[in-house]
Amino acid sequence: MLNVIICGAPGCGKGTQSAMIVEKYKLKHLSTGDLLRHEIYNKTELGMLADAYISKGNLVPDQMIIDVLVQAIDAEDENNEGVILDGFPRTLAQAEALEEMLNKRGLETTVLLDLQVENRELISRLLKRGETSGRSDDNLETIKKRLEVYRLKTAPVSDYYKSIGKYSAIDGMGSVDEIFERISAELESKK
Ligand code: AP5
Ligand code: MG
Protein backbone atom coordinates (compact mmCIF):
# COMPACT_ATOMS: atom_id res chain seq x y z
CA MET A 1 0.00 0.00 0.00
CA LEU A 2 1.23 3.47 -0.90
CA ASN A 3 0.03 6.44 1.14
CA VAL A 4 1.66 9.40 -0.55
CA ILE A 5 1.55 13.08 0.34
CA ILE A 6 2.24 15.47 -2.51
CA CYS A 7 3.12 18.94 -1.37
CA GLY A 8 4.75 22.09 -2.60
CA ALA A 9 3.92 25.72 -3.26
CA PRO A 10 0.78 26.84 -5.09
CA GLY A 11 1.13 25.98 -8.78
CA CYS A 12 3.97 23.47 -8.29
CA GLY A 13 1.96 20.78 -10.09
CA LYS A 14 0.35 18.81 -7.26
CA GLY A 15 -2.94 18.33 -9.10
CA THR A 16 -1.31 17.65 -12.48
CA GLN A 17 1.09 15.01 -11.12
CA SER A 18 -1.56 13.47 -8.82
CA ALA A 19 -3.73 12.67 -11.83
CA MET A 20 -0.83 10.75 -13.40
CA ILE A 21 0.15 9.00 -10.16
CA VAL A 22 -3.45 7.87 -9.61
CA GLU A 23 -3.55 6.33 -13.06
CA LYS A 24 -0.27 4.45 -12.72
CA TYR A 25 -0.46 3.33 -9.09
CA LYS A 26 -4.25 2.97 -8.65
CA LEU A 27 -4.34 5.32 -5.70
CA LYS A 28 -7.32 7.35 -4.53
CA HIS A 29 -6.78 11.10 -5.03
CA LEU A 30 -7.83 13.30 -2.14
CA SER A 31 -7.27 17.00 -2.82
CA THR A 32 -8.41 19.24 0.02
CA GLY A 33 -8.52 22.22 -2.38
CA ASP A 34 -10.81 20.28 -4.75
CA LEU A 35 -12.99 19.12 -1.83
CA LEU A 36 -13.40 22.74 -0.69
CA ARG A 37 -14.08 24.02 -4.22
CA HIS A 38 -16.78 21.36 -4.54
CA GLU A 39 -18.42 22.76 -1.39
CA ILE A 40 -18.15 26.30 -2.77
CA TYR A 41 -19.66 25.24 -6.07
CA ASN A 42 -22.60 23.66 -4.24
CA LYS A 43 -22.96 26.78 -2.07
CA THR A 44 -22.96 24.78 1.16
CA GLU A 45 -22.45 26.45 4.52
CA LEU A 46 -18.93 25.01 4.69
CA GLY A 47 -18.27 26.26 1.16
CA MET A 48 -19.34 29.79 2.02
CA LEU A 49 -17.11 29.80 5.10
CA ALA A 50 -14.14 28.37 3.19
CA ASP A 51 -14.45 30.78 0.27
CA ALA A 52 -13.81 33.76 2.53
CA TYR A 53 -10.36 32.30 3.33
CA ILE A 54 -9.53 30.88 -0.09
CA SER A 55 -10.29 34.03 -2.09
CA LYS A 56 -7.88 35.98 0.14
CA GLY A 57 -5.13 33.38 -0.13
CA ASN A 58 -5.35 32.29 3.50
CA LEU A 59 -5.58 28.74 4.81
CA VAL A 60 -8.93 27.62 6.19
CA PRO A 61 -8.82 26.76 9.93
CA ASP A 62 -7.11 23.48 10.80
CA GLN A 63 -10.13 21.87 12.44
CA MET A 64 -12.35 22.65 9.46
CA ILE A 65 -10.05 20.91 6.99
CA ILE A 66 -9.17 18.03 9.31
CA ASP A 67 -12.90 17.23 9.60
CA VAL A 68 -13.26 17.36 5.81
CA LEU A 69 -10.30 15.03 5.34
CA VAL A 70 -11.35 12.50 8.00
CA GLN A 71 -14.77 12.23 6.35
CA ALA A 72 -13.20 11.74 2.94
CA ILE A 73 -10.79 9.05 4.18
CA ASP A 74 -13.57 7.20 6.01
CA ALA A 75 -15.75 7.31 2.91
CA GLU A 76 -13.04 5.42 1.03
CA ASP A 77 -13.76 1.97 -0.28
CA GLU A 78 -11.01 -0.56 0.23
CA ASN A 79 -10.46 -1.32 -3.43
CA ASN A 80 -7.67 1.14 -4.02
CA GLU A 81 -4.01 0.50 -3.38
CA GLY A 82 -3.52 3.55 -1.20
CA VAL A 83 -4.15 7.27 -1.30
CA ILE A 84 -2.48 10.38 -2.57
CA LEU A 85 -3.08 13.41 -0.39
CA ASP A 86 -2.80 16.62 -2.39
CA GLY A 87 -2.63 19.87 -0.45
CA PHE A 88 -2.84 18.25 2.98
CA PRO A 89 -1.23 18.50 5.51
CA ARG A 90 -0.41 22.20 5.22
CA THR A 91 0.41 23.02 8.83
CA LEU A 92 2.23 21.17 11.59
CA ALA A 93 -1.08 20.67 13.43
CA GLN A 94 -2.53 19.02 10.31
CA ALA A 95 0.53 16.78 9.95
CA GLU A 96 0.20 15.60 13.53
CA ALA A 97 -3.56 15.04 13.14
CA LEU A 98 -2.96 13.06 9.95
CA GLU A 99 -0.35 10.77 11.45
CA GLU A 100 -2.56 10.12 14.47
CA MET A 101 -5.57 9.40 12.26
CA LEU A 102 -3.60 6.97 10.07
CA ASN A 103 -2.10 5.20 13.08
CA LYS A 104 -5.55 4.67 14.55
CA ARG A 105 -6.52 2.94 11.32
CA GLY A 106 -3.38 0.82 11.24
CA LEU A 107 -1.98 2.81 8.30
CA GLU A 108 1.05 5.01 7.77
CA THR A 109 2.40 7.63 5.41
CA THR A 110 4.81 6.14 2.89
CA VAL A 111 6.49 9.35 1.77
CA LEU A 112 5.99 13.08 1.36
CA LEU A 113 6.96 14.27 -2.13
CA ASP A 114 7.96 17.94 -2.06
CA LEU A 115 7.73 19.41 -5.57
CA GLN A 116 10.24 22.24 -5.80
CA VAL A 117 9.60 25.00 -8.33
CA GLU A 118 11.02 28.52 -8.63
CA ASN A 119 8.71 31.39 -7.65
CA ARG A 120 8.78 33.03 -11.08
CA GLU A 121 7.63 29.81 -12.70
CA LEU A 122 4.88 29.31 -10.07
CA ILE A 123 3.48 32.78 -10.72
CA SER A 124 3.58 32.34 -14.47
CA ARG A 125 1.79 28.95 -14.31
CA LEU A 126 -0.95 30.28 -12.03
CA LEU A 127 -1.55 33.48 -14.01
CA LYS A 128 -1.86 31.37 -17.14
CA ARG A 129 -4.29 29.01 -15.43
CA GLY A 130 -6.24 32.05 -14.14
CA GLU A 131 -7.13 32.99 -17.72
CA THR A 132 -9.59 30.07 -17.78
CA SER A 133 -9.87 28.48 -14.31
CA GLY A 134 -12.48 30.76 -12.77
CA ARG A 135 -10.69 30.21 -9.42
CA SER A 136 -11.11 33.17 -7.08
CA ASP A 137 -7.46 32.79 -5.99
CA ASP A 138 -5.78 32.78 -9.43
CA ASN A 139 -4.93 36.50 -9.54
CA LEU A 140 -1.58 38.15 -8.87
CA GLU A 141 -2.42 39.64 -5.49
CA THR A 142 -3.84 36.41 -4.08
CA ILE A 143 -1.08 34.31 -5.65
CA LYS A 144 1.54 36.41 -3.81
CA LYS A 145 -0.37 35.96 -0.57
CA ARG A 146 -0.61 32.18 -1.11
CA LEU A 147 3.14 31.98 -1.69
CA GLU A 148 3.81 33.89 1.52
CA VAL A 149 1.41 31.70 3.52
CA TYR A 150 3.11 28.64 2.04
CA ARG A 151 6.57 29.72 3.20
CA LEU A 152 5.34 30.62 6.67
CA LYS A 153 2.93 27.79 7.49
CA THR A 154 3.56 24.90 5.13
CA ALA A 155 7.33 24.79 4.78
CA PRO A 156 7.67 23.52 8.42
CA VAL A 157 5.64 20.44 7.43
CA SER A 158 8.62 19.34 5.33
CA ASP A 159 10.89 19.54 8.37
CA TYR A 160 8.47 17.32 10.28
CA TYR A 161 8.58 14.61 7.58
CA LYS A 162 12.37 14.97 7.32
CA SER A 163 12.58 14.32 11.05
CA ILE A 164 10.66 11.04 10.67
CA GLY A 165 12.64 9.99 7.57
CA LYS A 166 9.75 10.22 5.13
CA TYR A 167 10.70 13.24 3.05
CA SER A 168 11.68 13.33 -0.58
CA ALA A 169 12.44 16.50 -2.56
CA ILE A 170 11.50 16.32 -6.24
CA ASP A 171 12.70 18.81 -8.85
CA GLY A 172 9.41 20.25 -10.14
CA MET A 173 10.93 22.29 -13.00
CA GLY A 174 10.72 20.97 -16.56
CA SER A 175 8.03 19.21 -18.53
CA VAL A 176 5.11 17.38 -16.92
CA ASP A 177 6.47 14.06 -18.22
CA GLU A 178 10.01 14.68 -16.95
CA ILE A 179 8.68 15.47 -13.48
CA PHE A 180 6.46 12.39 -13.52
CA GLU A 181 9.49 10.23 -14.34
CA ARG A 182 11.29 11.60 -11.27
CA ILE A 183 8.24 10.88 -9.09
CA SER A 184 7.82 7.39 -10.51
CA ALA A 185 11.46 6.55 -9.78
CA GLU A 186 10.94 7.63 -6.18
CA LEU A 187 7.70 5.68 -5.76
CA GLU A 188 9.15 2.52 -7.34
CA SER A 189 11.80 2.55 -4.63
CA LYS A 190 9.08 2.65 -1.95
CA LYS A 191 6.81 -0.10 -3.28
P1 AP5 B 1 -5.16 24.10 -3.35
O1 AP5 B 1 -6.28 23.79 -4.24
O2 AP5 B 1 -4.41 23.01 -2.73
O3 AP5 B 1 -4.23 25.09 -4.14
P2 AP5 B 1 -2.66 25.40 -4.15
O4 AP5 B 1 -1.82 24.74 -3.15
O5 AP5 B 1 -2.61 26.87 -4.17
O6 AP5 B 1 -2.19 24.73 -5.45
P3 AP5 B 1 -2.85 24.73 -6.86
O7 AP5 B 1 -4.00 23.79 -6.89
O8 AP5 B 1 -3.10 26.14 -7.27
O9 AP5 B 1 -1.65 24.20 -7.73
P4 AP5 B 1 -1.11 22.72 -7.93
O10 AP5 B 1 0.14 22.54 -7.16
O11 AP5 B 1 -2.19 21.71 -7.78
O12 AP5 B 1 -0.67 22.82 -9.44
P5 AP5 B 1 -1.44 22.38 -10.77
O13 AP5 B 1 -1.17 20.96 -11.05
O14 AP5 B 1 -2.85 22.84 -10.73
O15 AP5 B 1 -5.68 25.05 -2.18
C1 AP5 B 1 -6.46 26.20 -2.46
C2 AP5 B 1 -6.87 26.87 -1.17
O16 AP5 B 1 -7.73 25.99 -0.42
C3 AP5 B 1 -5.73 27.21 -0.19
O17 AP5 B 1 -5.13 28.46 -0.50
C4 AP5 B 1 -6.50 27.23 1.13
O18 AP5 B 1 -7.23 28.41 1.29
C5 AP5 B 1 -7.48 26.09 0.97
N1 AP5 B 1 -6.92 24.81 1.44
C6 AP5 B 1 -6.70 23.67 0.69
N2 AP5 B 1 -6.16 22.71 1.44
C7 AP5 B 1 -6.03 23.23 2.69
C8 AP5 B 1 -5.50 22.73 3.91
N3 AP5 B 1 -4.99 21.49 3.99
N4 AP5 B 1 -5.51 23.55 4.99
C9 AP5 B 1 -6.02 24.79 4.94
N5 AP5 B 1 -6.52 25.34 3.81
C10 AP5 B 1 -6.53 24.57 2.70
O19 AP5 B 1 -0.62 23.25 -11.83
C11 AP5 B 1 -0.76 24.65 -11.88
C12 AP5 B 1 -0.85 25.09 -13.35
O20 AP5 B 1 0.41 24.84 -13.97
C13 AP5 B 1 -1.88 24.32 -14.17
O21 AP5 B 1 -2.49 25.18 -15.08
C14 AP5 B 1 -1.05 23.23 -14.87
O22 AP5 B 1 -1.63 22.83 -16.08
C15 AP5 B 1 0.28 23.92 -15.06
N6 AP5 B 1 1.43 23.01 -14.98
C16 AP5 B 1 1.57 21.93 -14.16
N7 AP5 B 1 2.78 21.34 -14.33
C17 AP5 B 1 3.42 22.10 -15.27
C18 AP5 B 1 4.72 22.01 -15.87
N8 AP5 B 1 5.59 21.04 -15.54
N9 AP5 B 1 5.05 22.95 -16.78
C19 AP5 B 1 4.17 23.94 -17.12
N10 AP5 B 1 2.93 24.07 -16.60
C20 AP5 B 1 2.57 23.16 -15.68
MG1 MG C 1 -4.18 21.76 -7.03
GROMACS .gro file of C-alpha atoms and ligand atoms in nm:
model
  249
    1MET     CA    1   0.000   0.000   0.000
    2LEU     CA    2   0.123   0.347  -0.090
    3ASN     CA    3   0.003   0.644   0.114
    4VAL     CA    4   0.166   0.940  -0.055
    5ILE     CA    5   0.155   1.308   0.034
    6ILE     CA    6   0.224   1.547  -0.251
    7CYS     CA    7   0.312   1.894  -0.137
    8GLY     CA    8   0.475   2.209  -0.260
    9ALA     CA    9   0.392   2.572  -0.326
   10PRO     CA   10   0.078   2.684  -0.509
   11GLY     CA   11   0.113   2.598  -0.878
   12CYS     CA   12   0.397   2.347  -0.829
   13GLY     CA   13   0.196   2.078  -1.009
   14LYS     CA   14   0.035   1.881  -0.726
   15GLY     CA   15  -0.294   1.833  -0.910
   16THR     CA   16  -0.131   1.765  -1.248
   17GLN     CA   17   0.109   1.501  -1.112
   18SER     CA   18  -0.156   1.347  -0.882
   19ALA     CA   19  -0.373   1.267  -1.183
   20MET     CA   20  -0.083   1.075  -1.340
   21ILE     CA   21   0.015   0.900  -1.016
   22VAL     CA   22  -0.345   0.787  -0.961
   23GLU     CA   23  -0.355   0.633  -1.306
   24LYS     CA   24  -0.027   0.445  -1.272
   25TYR     CA   25  -0.046   0.333  -0.909
   26LYS     CA   26  -0.425   0.297  -0.865
   27LEU     CA   27  -0.434   0.532  -0.570
   28LYS     CA   28  -0.732   0.735  -0.453
   29HIS     CA   29  -0.678   1.110  -0.503
   30LEU     CA   30  -0.783   1.330  -0.214
   31SER     CA   31  -0.727   1.700  -0.282
   32THR     CA   32  -0.841   1.924   0.002
   33GLY     CA   33  -0.852   2.222  -0.238
   34ASP     CA   34  -1.081   2.028  -0.475
   35LEU     CA   35  -1.299   1.912  -0.183
   36LEU     CA   36  -1.340   2.274  -0.069
   37ARG     CA   37  -1.408   2.402  -0.422
   38HIS     CA   38  -1.678   2.136  -0.454
   39GLU     CA   39  -1.842   2.276  -0.139
   40ILE     CA   40  -1.815   2.630  -0.277
   41TYR     CA   41  -1.966   2.524  -0.607
   42ASN     CA   42  -2.260   2.366  -0.424
   43LYS     CA   43  -2.296   2.678  -0.207
   44THR     CA   44  -2.296   2.478   0.116
   45GLU     CA   45  -2.245   2.645   0.452
   46LEU     CA   46  -1.893   2.501   0.469
   47GLY     CA   47  -1.827   2.626   0.116
   48MET     CA   48  -1.934   2.979   0.202
   49LEU     CA   49  -1.711   2.980   0.510
   50ALA     CA   50  -1.414   2.837   0.319
   51ASP     CA   51  -1.445   3.078   0.027
   52ALA     CA   52  -1.381   3.376   0.253
   53TYR     CA   53  -1.036   3.230   0.333
   54ILE     CA   54  -0.953   3.088  -0.009
   55SER     CA   55  -1.029   3.403  -0.209
   56LYS     CA   56  -0.788   3.598   0.014
   57GLY     CA   57  -0.513   3.338  -0.013
   58ASN     CA   58  -0.535   3.229   0.350
   59LEU     CA   59  -0.558   2.874   0.481
   60VAL     CA   60  -0.893   2.762   0.619
   61PRO     CA   61  -0.882   2.676   0.993
   62ASP     CA   62  -0.711   2.348   1.080
   63GLN     CA   63  -1.013   2.187   1.244
   64MET     CA   64  -1.235   2.265   0.946
   65ILE     CA   65  -1.005   2.091   0.699
   66ILE     CA   66  -0.917   1.803   0.931
   67ASP     CA   67  -1.290   1.723   0.960
   68VAL     CA   68  -1.326   1.736   0.581
   69LEU     CA   69  -1.030   1.503   0.534
   70VAL     CA   70  -1.135   1.250   0.800
   71GLN     CA   71  -1.477   1.223   0.635
   72ALA     CA   72  -1.320   1.174   0.294
   73ILE     CA   73  -1.079   0.905   0.418
   74ASP     CA   74  -1.357   0.720   0.601
   75ALA     CA   75  -1.575   0.731   0.291
   76GLU     CA   76  -1.304   0.542   0.103
   77ASP     CA   77  -1.376   0.197  -0.028
   78GLU     CA   78  -1.101  -0.056   0.023
   79ASN     CA   79  -1.046  -0.132  -0.343
   80ASN     CA   80  -0.767   0.114  -0.402
   81GLU     CA   81  -0.401   0.050  -0.338
   82GLY     CA   82  -0.352   0.355  -0.120
   83VAL     CA   83  -0.415   0.727  -0.130
   84ILE     CA   84  -0.248   1.038  -0.257
   85LEU     CA   85  -0.308   1.341  -0.039
   86ASP     CA   86  -0.280   1.662  -0.239
   87GLY     CA   87  -0.263   1.987  -0.045
   88PHE     CA   88  -0.284   1.825   0.298
   89PRO     CA   89  -0.123   1.850   0.551
   90ARG     CA   90  -0.041   2.220   0.522
   91THR     CA   91   0.041   2.302   0.883
   92LEU     CA   92   0.223   2.117   1.159
   93ALA     CA   93  -0.108   2.067   1.343
   94GLN     CA   94  -0.253   1.902   1.031
   95ALA     CA   95   0.053   1.678   0.995
   96GLU     CA   96   0.020   1.560   1.353
   97ALA     CA   97  -0.356   1.504   1.314
   98LEU     CA   98  -0.296   1.306   0.995
   99GLU     CA   99  -0.035   1.077   1.145
  100GLU     CA  100  -0.256   1.012   1.447
  101MET     CA  101  -0.557   0.940   1.226
  102LEU     CA  102  -0.360   0.697   1.007
  103ASN     CA  103  -0.210   0.520   1.308
  104LYS     CA  104  -0.555   0.467   1.455
  105ARG     CA  105  -0.652   0.294   1.132
  106GLY     CA  106  -0.338   0.082   1.124
  107LEU     CA  107  -0.198   0.281   0.830
  108GLU     CA  108   0.105   0.501   0.777
  109THR     CA  109   0.240   0.763   0.541
  110THR     CA  110   0.481   0.614   0.289
  111VAL     CA  111   0.649   0.935   0.177
  112LEU     CA  112   0.599   1.308   0.136
  113LEU     CA  113   0.696   1.427  -0.213
  114ASP     CA  114   0.796   1.794  -0.206
  115LEU     CA  115   0.773   1.941  -0.557
  116GLN     CA  116   1.024   2.224  -0.580
  117VAL     CA  117   0.960   2.500  -0.833
  118GLU     CA  118   1.102   2.852  -0.863
  119ASN     CA  119   0.871   3.139  -0.765
  120ARG     CA  120   0.878   3.303  -1.108
  121GLU     CA  121   0.763   2.981  -1.270
  122LEU     CA  122   0.488   2.931  -1.007
  123ILE     CA  123   0.348   3.278  -1.072
  124SER     CA  124   0.358   3.234  -1.447
  125ARG     CA  125   0.179   2.895  -1.431
  126LEU     CA  126  -0.095   3.028  -1.203
  127LEU     CA  127  -0.155   3.348  -1.401
  128LYS     CA  128  -0.186   3.137  -1.714
  129ARG     CA  129  -0.429   2.901  -1.543
  130GLY     CA  130  -0.624   3.205  -1.414
  131GLU     CA  131  -0.713   3.299  -1.772
  132THR     CA  132  -0.959   3.007  -1.778
  133SER     CA  133  -0.987   2.848  -1.431
  134GLY     CA  134  -1.248   3.076  -1.277
  135ARG     CA  135  -1.069   3.021  -0.942
  136SER     CA  136  -1.111   3.317  -0.708
  137ASP     CA  137  -0.746   3.279  -0.599
  138ASP     CA  138  -0.578   3.278  -0.943
  139ASN     CA  139  -0.493   3.650  -0.954
  140LEU     CA  140  -0.158   3.815  -0.887
  141GLU     CA  141  -0.242   3.964  -0.549
  142THR     CA  142  -0.384   3.641  -0.408
  143ILE     CA  143  -0.108   3.431  -0.565
  144LYS     CA  144   0.154   3.641  -0.381
  145LYS     CA  145  -0.037   3.596  -0.057
  146ARG     CA  146  -0.061   3.218  -0.111
  147LEU     CA  147   0.314   3.198  -0.169
  148GLU     CA  148   0.381   3.389   0.152
  149VAL     CA  149   0.141   3.170   0.352
  150TYR     CA  150   0.311   2.864   0.204
  151ARG     CA  151   0.657   2.972   0.320
  152LEU     CA  152   0.534   3.062   0.667
  153LYS     CA  153   0.293   2.779   0.749
  154THR     CA  154   0.356   2.490   0.513
  155ALA     CA  155   0.733   2.479   0.478
  156PRO     CA  156   0.767   2.352   0.842
  157VAL     CA  157   0.564   2.044   0.743
  158SER     CA  158   0.862   1.934   0.533
  159ASP     CA  159   1.089   1.954   0.837
  160TYR     CA  160   0.847   1.732   1.028
  161TYR     CA  161   0.858   1.461   0.758
  162LYS     CA  162   1.237   1.497   0.732
  163SER     CA  163   1.258   1.432   1.105
  164ILE     CA  164   1.066   1.104   1.067
  165GLY     CA  165   1.264   0.999   0.757
  166LYS     CA  166   0.975   1.022   0.513
  167TYR     CA  167   1.070   1.324   0.305
  168SER     CA  168   1.168   1.333  -0.058
  169ALA     CA  169   1.244   1.650  -0.256
  170ILE     CA  170   1.150   1.632  -0.624
  171ASP     CA  171   1.270   1.881  -0.885
  172GLY     CA  172   0.941   2.025  -1.014
  173MET     CA  173   1.093   2.229  -1.300
  174GLY     CA  174   1.072   2.097  -1.656
  175SER     CA  175   0.803   1.921  -1.853
  176VAL     CA  176   0.511   1.738  -1.692
  177ASP     CA  177   0.647   1.406  -1.822
  178GLU     CA  178   1.001   1.468  -1.695
  179ILE     CA  179   0.868   1.547  -1.348
  180PHE     CA  180   0.646   1.239  -1.352
  181GLU     CA  181   0.949   1.023  -1.434
  182ARG     CA  182   1.129   1.160  -1.127
  183ILE     CA  183   0.824   1.088  -0.909
  184SER     CA  184   0.782   0.739  -1.051
  185ALA     CA  185   1.146   0.655  -0.978
  186GLU     CA  186   1.094   0.763  -0.618
  187LEU     CA  187   0.770   0.568  -0.576
  188GLU     CA  188   0.915   0.252  -0.734
  189SER     CA  189   1.180   0.255  -0.463
  190LYS     CA  190   0.908   0.265  -0.195
  191LYS     CA  191   0.681  -0.010  -0.328
  192AP5     P1  192  -0.516   2.410  -0.335
  192AP5     O1  193  -0.628   2.379  -0.424
  192AP5     O2  194  -0.441   2.301  -0.273
  192AP5     O3  195  -0.423   2.509  -0.414
  192AP5     P2  196  -0.266   2.540  -0.415
  192AP5     O4  197  -0.182   2.474  -0.315
  192AP5     O5  198  -0.261   2.687  -0.417
  192AP5     O6  199  -0.219   2.473  -0.545
  192AP5     P3  200  -0.285   2.473  -0.686
  192AP5     O7  201  -0.400   2.379  -0.689
  192AP5     O8  202  -0.310   2.614  -0.727
  192AP5     O9  203  -0.165   2.420  -0.773
  192AP5     P4  204  -0.111   2.272  -0.793
  192AP5    O10  205   0.014   2.254  -0.716
  192AP5    O11  206  -0.219   2.171  -0.778
  192AP5    O12  207  -0.067   2.282  -0.944
  192AP5     P5  208  -0.144   2.238  -1.077
  192AP5    O13  209  -0.117   2.096  -1.105
  192AP5    O14  210  -0.285   2.284  -1.073
  192AP5    O15  211  -0.568   2.505  -0.218
  192AP5     C1  212  -0.646   2.620  -0.246
  192AP5     C2  213  -0.687   2.687  -0.117
  192AP5    O16  214  -0.773   2.599  -0.042
  192AP5     C3  215  -0.573   2.721  -0.019
  192AP5    O17  216  -0.513   2.846  -0.050
  192AP5     C4  217  -0.650   2.723   0.113
  192AP5    O18  218  -0.723   2.841   0.129
  192AP5     C5  219  -0.748   2.609   0.097
  192AP5     N1  220  -0.692   2.481   0.144
  192AP5     C6  221  -0.670   2.367   0.069
  192AP5     N2  222  -0.616   2.271   0.144
  192AP5     C7  223  -0.603   2.323   0.269
  192AP5     C8  224  -0.550   2.273   0.391
  192AP5     N3  225  -0.499   2.149   0.399
  192AP5     N4  226  -0.551   2.355   0.499
  192AP5     C9  227  -0.602   2.479   0.494
  192AP5     N5  228  -0.652   2.534   0.381
  192AP5    C10  229  -0.653   2.457   0.270
  192AP5    O19  230  -0.062   2.325  -1.183
  192AP5    C11  231  -0.076   2.465  -1.188
  192AP5    C12  232  -0.085   2.509  -1.335
  192AP5    O20  233   0.041   2.484  -1.397
  192AP5    C13  234  -0.188   2.432  -1.417
  192AP5    O21  235  -0.249   2.518  -1.508
  192AP5    C14  236  -0.105   2.323  -1.487
  192AP5    O22  237  -0.163   2.283  -1.608
  192AP5    C15  238   0.028   2.392  -1.506
  192AP5     N6  239   0.143   2.301  -1.498
  192AP5    C16  240   0.157   2.193  -1.416
  192AP5     N7  241   0.278   2.134  -1.433
  192AP5    C17  242   0.342   2.210  -1.527
  192AP5    C18  243   0.472   2.201  -1.587
  192AP5     N8  244   0.559   2.104  -1.554
  192AP5     N9  245   0.505   2.295  -1.678
  192AP5    C19  246   0.417   2.394  -1.712
  192AP5    N10  247   0.293   2.407  -1.660
  192AP5    C20  248   0.257   2.316  -1.568
  193MG      MG  249  -0.418   2.176  -0.703
   0.00000   0.00000   0.00000
